[in-house]
Amino acid sequence: MGLYGERVGAFSLTTESKEEKYRVESQIKIIVRPMYSNPPVHGARIAATILADPKLNAQWESEVKGMAERIIEMRSVLYEKLTNELKTPGDWSHIKSQIGMFSFTGLSPAQTKALAERAHIYMTADGRISMAGLNSNNVGYFAECVDKAVRGQL
């Protein structure tokens, strides 16, 4: 395997002018691009070890199932808080109908900006959040801040 698969090393270069820097930089980018396109071997080695060992594989499957169940639970809790507890304006059914780690909230760029600046809740400008980032300790705060953002009270 060698050091290539381990991603070890550093490269430094000094040039005499800004123009030369740009020329050299363009050539270096051509050389390093294939290196970035081929991932290091660490992840593959870990996966191979887990998948080859029945006990580790069973543990991994159990942990993945647990994570998926927790995300589904957070979707339900968030939906309940927004619709039943806070009565946040809008249709929030998409929170429960979507699947996976991420969810589109339907929030506007202005609302996501207000959440970031005033509540320190960060998401993409189109309102996509990581459901994995919600847990029983922060889902209430998140729901309350979303409610305030939707109502223009944040």
mmCIF file of C-alpha atoms in Angstrom, residues 26-106:
data_model
loop_
_atom_site.group_PDB
_atom_site.id
_atom_site.type_symbol
_atom_site.label_atom_id
_atom_site.label_comp_id
_atom_site.label_asym_id
_atom_site.label_seq_id
_atom_site.Cartn_x
_atom_site.Cartn_y
_atom_site.Cartn_z
ATOM 1 C CA SER A 26 -1.824 25.683 -12.133
ATOM 2 C CA GLN A 27 0.668 22.866 -12.750
ATOM 3 C CA ILE A 28 0.533 21.679 -9.135
ATOM 4 C CA LYS A 29 -3.263 21.527 -9.321
ATOM 5 C CA ILE A 30 -2.996 19.241 -12.342
ATOM 6 C CA ILE A 31 -0.649 16.957 -10.426
ATOM 7 C CA VAL A 32 -2.584 16.800 -7.131
ATOM 8 C CA ARG A 33 -6.096 16.468 -8.569
ATOM 9 C CA PRO A 34 -5.866 12.672 -9.027
ATOM 10 C CA MET A 35 -4.608 12.365 -5.452
ATOM 11 C CA TYR A 36 -7.739 14.035 -4.075
ATOM 12 C CA SER A 37 -9.966 11.931 -6.312
ATOM 13 C CA ASN A 38 -8.738 8.694 -4.735
ATOM 14 C CA PRO A 39 -9.709 8.458 -1.065
ATOM 15 C CA PRO A 40 -7.352 7.233 1.641
ATOM 16 C CA VAL A 41 -7.660 3.597 2.676
ATOM 17 C CA HIS A 42 -8.593 4.078 6.338
ATOM 18 C CA GLY A 43 -12.357 3.912 5.832
ATOM 19 C CA ALA A 44 -12.183 0.912 3.532
ATOM 20 C CA ARG A 45 -10.017 -0.976 6.019
ATOM 21 C CA ILE A 46 -12.403 -0.254 8.878
ATOM 22 C CA ALA A 47 -15.432 -1.283 6.795
ATOM 23 C CA ALA A 48 -13.723 -4.501 5.654
ATOM 24 C CA THR A 49 -12.898 -5.405 9.268
ATOM 25 C CA ILE A 50 -16.464 -4.810 10.442
ATOM 26 C CA LEU A 51 -18.149 -6.577 7.545
ATOM 27 C CA ALA A 52 -15.851 -9.620 7.808
ATOM 28 C CA ASP A 53 -16.485 -10.179 11.517
ATOM 29 C CA PRO A 54 -20.016 -11.469 12.308
ATOM 30 C CA LYS A 55 -19.986 -10.013 15.835
ATOM 31 C CA LEU A 56 -18.809 -6.559 14.702
ATOM 32 C CA ASN A 57 -21.210 -6.640 11.754
ATOM 33 C CA ALA A 58 -24.158 -7.391 14.078
ATOM 34 C CA GLN A 59 -23.092 -4.551 16.388
ATOM 35 C CA TRP A 60 -22.800 -2.162 13.429
ATOM 36 C CA GLU A 61 -26.247 -3.112 12.106
ATOM 37 C CA SER A 62 -27.729 -2.582 15.572
ATOM 38 C CA GLU A 63 -26.099 0.845 15.864
ATOM 39 C CA VAL A 64 -27.273 1.906 12.394
ATOM 40 C CA LYS A 65 -30.819 0.801 13.264
ATOM 41 C CA GLY A 66 -30.629 2.768 16.515
ATOM 42 C CA MET A 67 -29.503 5.914 14.708
ATOM 43 C CA ALA A 68 -32.277 5.594 12.134
ATOM 44 C CA GLU A 69 -34.879 5.103 14.867
ATOM 45 C CA ARG A 70 -33.591 8.150 16.761
ATOM 46 C CA ILE A 71 -33.855 10.322 13.642
ATOM 47 C CA ILE A 72 -37.415 9.095 13.031
ATOM 48 C CA GLU A 73 -38.239 9.892 16.667
ATOM 49 C CA MET A 74 -36.788 13.410 16.335
ATOM 50 C CA ARG A 75 -38.935 13.964 13.242
ATOM 51 C CA SER A 76 -42.026 12.980 15.240
ATOM 52 C CA VAL A 77 -41.090 15.125 18.240
ATOM 53 C CA LEU A 78 -40.346 18.153 16.042
ATOM 54 C CA TYR A 79 -43.607 17.713 14.159
ATOM 55 C CA GLU A 80 -45.590 17.437 17.408
ATOM 56 C CA LYS A 81 -43.955 20.519 18.884
ATOM 57 C CA LEU A 82 -44.492 22.644 15.777
ATOM 58 C CA THR A 83 -48.064 21.555 15.078
ATOM 59 C CA ASN A 84 -49.675 20.654 18.397
ATOM 60 C CA GLU A 85 -47.721 22.476 21.099
ATOM 61 C CA LEU A 86 -46.683 25.705 19.390
ATOM 62 C CA LYS A 87 -49.298 25.757 16.624
ATOM 63 C CA THR A 88 -46.690 27.140 14.238
ATOM 64 C CA PRO A 89 -48.321 28.514 11.077
ATOM 65 C CA GLY A 90 -47.896 26.364 7.998
ATOM 66 C CA ASP A 91 -48.027 22.727 6.990
ATOM 67 C CA TRP A 92 -45.293 20.745 8.732
ATOM 68 C CA SER A 93 -46.322 17.281 7.526
ATOM 69 C CA HIS A 94 -43.222 17.114 5.328
ATOM 70 C CA ILE A 95 -41.103 16.815 8.482
ATOM 71 C CA LYS A 96 -42.604 13.376 9.102
ATOM 72 C CA SER A 97 -43.041 12.289 5.481
ATOM 73 C CA GLN A 98 -39.416 12.889 4.487
ATOM 74 C CA ILE A 99 -36.862 10.208 5.241
ATOM 75 C CA GLY A 100 -33.162 10.194 5.976
ATOM 76 C CA MET A 101 -30.700 12.356 7.812
ATOM 77 C CA PHE A 102 -31.682 15.656 6.238
ATOM 78 C CA SER A 103 -34.951 17.538 6.035
ATOM 79 C CA PHE A 104 -36.139 20.568 4.172
ATOM 80 C CA THR A 105 -37.973 22.777 6.636
ATOM 81 C CA GLY A 106 -39.605 25.074 4.110
#
